[in-house]
PDB file of C-alpha atoms in Angstrom:
ATOM      1  CA  MET A1309     -22.376  -2.828  -6.882  1.00 90.00           C
ATOM      2  CA  ARG A1310     -20.572  -3.323  -3.348  1.00 94.00           C
ATOM      3  CA  VAL A1311     -17.832  -2.127  -1.230  1.00 96.00           C
ATOM      4  CA  ALA A1312     -16.243  -3.540   1.616  1.00 96.00           C
ATOM      5  CA  SER A1313     -14.890  -2.207   5.065  1.00 97.00           C
ATOM      6  CA  CYS A1314     -12.983  -3.866   7.820  1.00 95.00           C
ATOM      7  CA  SER A1315     -12.732  -2.788  11.592  1.00 94.00           C
ATOM      8  CA  ASP A1316     -10.579  -3.277  14.940  1.00 94.00           C
ATOM      9  CA  ASP A1317     -14.056  -4.795  16.429  1.00 96.00           C
ATOM     10  CA  ARG A1318     -12.862  -7.899  14.587  1.00 96.00           C
ATOM     11  CA  THR A1319     -15.613  -7.529  11.760  1.00 96.00           C
ATOM     12  CA  ALA A1320     -15.956  -6.849   8.036  1.00 97.00           C
ATOM     13  CA  ARG A1321     -18.879  -5.479   6.246  1.00 97.00           C
ATOM     14  CA  ILE A1322     -20.246  -5.537   3.116  1.00 96.00           C
ATOM     15  CA  TRP A1323     -22.235  -2.296   1.729  1.00 97.00           C
ATOM     16  CA  ASP A1324     -24.610  -1.794  -1.124  1.00 95.00           C
ATOM     17  CA  VAL A1325     -23.161   1.304  -3.091  1.00 95.00           C
ATOM     18  CA  SER A1326     -26.580   2.481  -4.190  1.00 96.00           C
ATOM     19  CA  THR A1327     -28.424   2.437  -0.879  1.00 96.00           C
ATOM     20  CA  GLY A1328     -25.817   2.742   1.522  1.00 96.00           C
ATOM     21  CA  ALA A1329     -27.022  -0.063   3.422  1.00 97.00           C
ATOM     22  CA  CYS A1330     -24.963  -2.906   5.187  1.00 97.00           C
ATOM     23  CA  GLU A1331     -25.630  -6.029   3.301  1.00 96.00           C
ATOM     24  CA  GLN A1332     -23.808  -8.264   5.666  1.00 96.00           C
ATOM     25  CA  VAL A1333     -21.532  -8.279   8.823  1.00 97.00           C
ATOM     26  CA  LEU A1334     -18.594 -11.012   8.472  1.00 97.00           C
ATOM     27  CA  GLN A1335     -17.814 -12.188  12.100  1.00 96.00           C
ATOM     28  CA  GLY A1336     -15.655 -14.761  13.484  1.00 93.00           C
ATOM     29  CA  HIS A1337     -11.930 -13.469  13.450  1.00 94.00           C
ATOM     30  CA  LEU A1338     -10.366 -13.493  16.821  1.00 93.00           C
ATOM     31  CA  ALA A1339      -8.353 -10.463  16.177  1.00 94.00           C
ATOM     32  CA  ASP A1340      -8.501  -7.099  14.631  1.00 95.00           C
ATOM     33  CA  VAL A1341      -9.358  -7.277  10.908  1.00 96.00           C
ATOM     34  CA  ASN A1342      -6.808  -5.118   9.051  1.00 95.00           C
ATOM     35  CA  GLY A1343      -7.814  -5.692   5.553  1.00 96.00           C
ATOM     36  CA  VAL A1344     -10.561  -6.471   3.274  1.00 97.00           C
ATOM     37  CA  SER A1345     -10.863  -6.944  -0.353  1.00 97.00           C
ATOM     38  CA  LEU A1346     -13.849  -8.028  -3.041  1.00 97.00           C
ATOM     39  CA  SER A1347     -13.322 -10.343  -5.805  1.00 97.00           C
ATOM     40  CA  PRO A1348     -13.557  -8.769  -9.279  1.00 96.00           C
ATOM     41  CA  ASP A1349     -17.016 -10.431  -9.637  1.00 96.00           C
ATOM     42  CA  ASN A1350     -18.334  -8.759  -6.248  1.00 94.00           C
ATOM     43  CA  GLN A1351     -19.252 -12.375  -5.177  1.00 95.00           C
ATOM     44  CA  THR A1352     -16.121 -13.340  -3.004  1.00 97.00           C
ATOM     45  CA  VAL A1353     -14.474 -11.444  -0.047  1.00 97.00           C
ATOM     46  CA  ALA A1354     -10.831 -12.064   1.513  1.00 97.00           C
ATOM     47  CA  THR A1355     -10.312 -10.530   5.021  1.00 97.00           C
ATOM     48  CA  CYS A1356      -7.128 -10.686   7.060  1.00 95.00           C
ATOM     49  CA  SER A1357      -6.310 -10.132  10.671  1.00 94.00           C
ATOM     50  CA  ASP A1358      -3.682  -9.877  13.352  1.00 93.00           C
ATOM     51  CA  SER A1359      -4.022 -13.462  13.787  1.00 92.00           C
ATOM     52  CA  ALA A1360      -1.837 -14.092  11.001  1.00 91.00           C
ATOM     53  CA  GLU A1361      -4.819 -15.921   8.729  1.00 94.00           C
ATOM     54  CA  VAL A1362      -6.649 -14.948   5.604  1.00 96.00           C
ATOM     55  CA  TRP A1363     -10.271 -15.819   5.346  1.00 96.00           C
ATOM     56  CA  ILE A1364     -11.984 -16.288   2.179  1.00 97.00           C
ATOM     57  CA  TRP A1365     -16.076 -15.716   2.215  1.00 97.00           C
ATOM     58  CA  ASN A1366     -18.818 -16.292  -0.325  1.00 95.00           C
ATOM     59  CA  ILE A1367     -21.109 -13.278  -0.066  1.00 94.00           C
ATOM     60  CA  GLY A1368     -24.255 -14.568   1.897  1.00 93.00           C
ATOM     61  CA  ASN A1369     -22.393 -17.159   3.733  1.00 91.00           C
ATOM     62  CA  THR A1370     -21.927 -16.539   7.478  1.00 89.00           C
ATOM     63  CA  SER A1371     -18.625 -18.484   7.715  1.00 94.00           C
ATOM     64  CA  PRO A1372     -15.609 -18.314   5.704  1.00 95.00           C
ATOM     65  CA  THR A1373     -15.139 -21.107   3.071  1.00 94.00           C
ATOM     66  CA  THR A1374     -11.349 -20.964   3.166  1.00 95.00           C
ATOM     67  CA  VAL A1375      -9.005 -20.347   5.812  1.00 95.00           C
ATOM     68  CA  LEU A1376      -5.488 -19.563   4.649  1.00 95.00           C
ATOM     69  CA  SER A1377      -2.548 -19.883   6.789  1.00 92.00           C
ATOM     70  CA  GLY A1378       1.248 -19.346   6.351  1.00 89.00           C
ATOM     71  CA  HIS A1379       2.134 -16.113   7.521  1.00 90.00           C
ATOM     72  CA  SER A1380       3.963 -15.861  10.713  1.00 89.00           C
ATOM     73  CA  HIS A1381       2.498 -12.437  12.059  1.00 89.00           C
ATOM     74  CA  MET A1382      -0.297 -10.282  11.323  1.00 92.00           C
ATOM     75  CA  VAL A1383      -1.552  -9.931   7.673  1.00 93.00           C
ATOM     76  CA  LEU A1384      -1.840  -6.310   6.689  1.00 93.00           C
ATOM     77  CA  SER A1385      -3.942  -6.377   3.442  1.00 94.00           C
ATOM     78  CA  THR A1386      -5.233  -8.746   0.702  1.00 96.00           C
ATOM     79  CA  SER A1387      -5.666  -8.165  -3.070  1.00 96.00           C
ATOM     80  CA  PHE A1388      -7.734 -10.272  -5.651  1.00 96.00           C
ATOM     81  CA  SER A1389      -5.817 -10.672  -8.976  1.00 94.00           C
ATOM     82  CA  PRO A1390      -7.785  -9.107 -11.929  1.00 95.00           C
ATOM     83  CA  SER A1391      -9.372 -12.589 -12.722  1.00 94.00           C
ATOM     84  CA  GLY A1392      -9.946 -13.275  -9.272  1.00 95.00           C
ATOM     85  CA  GLU A1393      -7.975 -16.552  -9.363  1.00 93.00           C
ATOM     86  CA  LEU A1394      -5.158 -15.454  -7.395  1.00 93.00           C
ATOM     87  CA  LEU A1395      -5.160 -13.459  -4.235  1.00 95.00           C
ATOM     88  CA  SER A1396      -2.270 -11.740  -2.735  1.00 93.00           C
ATOM     89  CA  SER A1397      -1.737 -11.139   1.258  1.00 93.00           C
ATOM     90  CA  THR A1398       1.080  -9.034   2.820  1.00 88.00           C
ATOM     91  CA  GLY A1399       2.546 -10.354   6.081  1.00 82.00           C
ATOM     92  CA  GLY A1400       3.842  -6.945   7.532  1.00 78.00           C
ATOM     93  CA  ARG A1401       6.445  -8.011   9.898  1.00 81.00           C
ATOM     94  CA  ASP A1402       7.219 -11.389   8.233  1.00 85.00           C
ATOM     95  CA  HIS A1403       7.990  -9.248   5.202  1.00 84.00           C
ATOM     96  CA  SER A1404       6.531 -11.159   2.689  1.00 85.00           C
ATOM     97  CA  VAL A1405       3.991 -11.320   0.114  1.00 88.00           C
ATOM     98  CA  ARG A1406       2.236 -14.824  -0.220  1.00 89.00           C
ATOM     99  CA  ILE A1407       0.206 -15.540  -3.325  1.00 91.00           C
ATOM    100  CA  TRP A1408      -2.731 -18.144  -3.102  1.00 92.00           C
ATOM    101  CA  ASN A1409      -5.064 -19.991  -5.648  1.00 92.00           C
ATOM    102  CA  THR A1410      -8.222 -18.866  -4.616  1.00 93.00           C
ATOM    103  CA  SER A1411      -9.989 -21.881  -5.796  1.00 92.00           C
ATOM    104  CA  THR A1412      -7.793 -24.496  -3.945  1.00 93.00           C
ATOM    105  CA  GLY A1413      -6.700 -22.196  -1.258  1.00 93.00           C
ATOM    106  CA  LYS A1414      -2.905 -23.666  -1.893  1.00 92.00           C
ATOM    107  CA  PRO A1415      -0.063 -21.291  -1.870  1.00 90.00           C
ATOM    108  CA  VAL A1416       1.323 -20.407  -5.185  1.00 88.00           C
ATOM    109  CA  ALA A1417       4.267 -18.231  -4.249  1.00 85.00           C
ATOM    110  CA  ASN A1418       5.908 -16.669  -0.630  1.00 84.00           C
ATOM    111  CA  LEU A1419       7.877 -13.498  -1.679  1.00 81.00           C
ATOM    112  CA  GLN A1420      10.031 -12.404   0.731  1.00 75.00           C
ATOM    113  CA  ALA A1421       9.752  -8.762  -0.424  1.00 63.00           C
ATOM    114  CA  GLN A1422      11.122  -6.178   1.718  1.00 61.00           C
ATOM    115  CA  GLY A1423      13.644  -5.402   4.650  1.00 71.00           C
ATOM    116  CA  GLY A1424      10.657  -3.475   6.391  1.00 78.00           C
ATOM    117  CA  TRP A1425       6.938  -4.409   7.061  1.00 83.00           C
ATOM    118  CA  VAL A1426       4.967  -5.098   3.991  1.00 85.00           C
ATOM    119  CA  ARG A1427       1.913  -2.916   3.795  1.00 87.00           C
ATOM    120  CA  ASN A1428       0.141  -3.649   0.551  1.00 89.00           C
ATOM    121  CA  SER A1429       0.305  -5.106  -2.987  1.00 90.00           C
ATOM    122  CA  ALA A1430      -1.441  -4.481  -6.243  1.00 91.00           C
ATOM    123  CA  TRP A1431      -1.543  -6.565  -9.305  1.00 92.00           C
ATOM    124  CA  SER A1432      -0.683  -5.694 -12.904  1.00 90.00           C
ATOM    125  CA  PRO A1433      -3.912  -6.109 -15.220  1.00 92.00           C
ATOM    126  CA  SER A1434      -2.161  -9.121 -16.829  1.00 88.00           C
ATOM    127  CA  GLU A1435      -1.469 -10.544 -13.457  1.00 86.00           C
ATOM    128  CA  GLU A1436       2.050 -11.207 -14.630  1.00 83.00           C
ATOM    129  CA  TYR A1437       3.447  -8.655 -12.248  1.00 85.00           C
ATOM    130  CA  ILE A1438       2.760  -7.717  -8.529  1.00 86.00           C
ATOM    131  CA  ALA A1439       4.036  -4.576  -6.758  1.00 85.00           C
ATOM    132  CA  SER A1440       4.546  -4.200  -2.916  1.00 85.00           C
ATOM    133  CA  VAL A1441       5.386  -1.387  -0.737  1.00 83.00           C
ATOM    134  CA  SER A1442       6.962  -1.430   2.933  1.00 82.00           C
ATOM    135  CA  ASP A1443       8.244   0.657   5.739  1.00 81.00           C
ATOM    136  CA  ASP A1444      11.721   0.503   4.666  1.00 78.00           C
ATOM    137  CA  ARG A1445      10.646   3.396   2.211  1.00 75.00           C
ATOM    138  CA  HIS A1446      10.794   0.798  -1.001  1.00 72.00           C
ATOM    139  CA  TYR A1447       8.585  -0.421  -3.150  1.00 71.00           C
ATOM    140  CA  ARG A1448       9.081  -3.527  -5.104  1.00 74.00           C
ATOM    141  CA  TYR A1449       7.805  -5.160  -8.060  1.00 68.00           C
ATOM    142  CA  ILE A1450       8.238  -8.802  -8.943  1.00 72.00           C
ATOM    143  CA  SER A1451       8.165  -9.530 -12.813  1.00 58.00           C
ATOM    144  CA  LYS A1452       6.976 -12.974 -14.012  1.00 60.00           C
ATOM    145  CA  VAL A1453       4.945 -13.983 -11.137  1.00 65.00           C
ATOM    146  CA  PRO A1454       5.371 -17.699 -10.284  1.00 60.00           C
ATOM    147  CA  GLY A1455       3.046 -19.487 -12.487  1.00 58.00           C
ATOM    148  CA  TYR A1456       4.049 -17.740 -15.355  1.00 48.00           C
ATOM    149  CA  GLN A1457       6.851 -18.754 -18.120  1.00 43.00           C
ATOM    150  CA  GLY A1458      10.039 -17.040 -17.409  1.00 42.00           C
ATOM    151  CA  ALA A1459      12.241 -16.488 -14.321  1.00 39.00           C
ATOM    152  CA  ALA A1460      10.832 -14.339 -11.364  1.00 48.00           C
ATOM    153  CA  GLN A1461      13.011 -11.088 -10.949  1.00 49.00           C
ATOM    154  CA  SER A1462      12.732  -8.265  -8.579  1.00 51.00           C
ATOM    155  CA  ARG A1463      13.338  -4.723  -8.804  1.00 50.00           C
ATOM    156  CA  VAL A1464      13.448  -2.400  -5.886  1.00 52.00           C
ATOM    157  CA  ARG A1465      13.077   1.328  -5.784  1.00 53.00           C
ATOM    158  CA  LYS A1466      13.446   3.806  -2.618  1.00 55.00           C
ATOM    159  CA  THR A1467      10.558   6.413  -2.431  1.00 54.00           C
ATOM    160  CA  ARG A1468      11.365   9.926  -1.305  1.00 51.00           C
TER     161      ARG A1468
END
């Protein structure tokens, strides 16, 4: 089993949980790395940075296999869907959640989510829904993620 970490030293690291040893250092970002996520099969890693890009790496490779561009400002977080077929990225200042096809690297959707910086997103187990949170003290969930039948609908709730 693995876990991943990221740092303002422009790297991400893959760790072996059983030994505590660092398996790999992912280098190359030109700005602080803000987020990292492991795919459900623990074989792929997504990193995001202040450079407004998301990089997808195969564990063991020393360079990314795919670079995803589309955010207009720093990317704060990434999250693989439960199947690993989709990846969400939150664009902070551009107020968006982008959804990507991990096989092709092509965008699936650009959800203009909130009035504040979008900090994070999470998938439902069915991949039909995605939720996001932002600095405007609201969370939003999108029902019927694009690619699923039915119209996309969003609901907003204010946190305390």
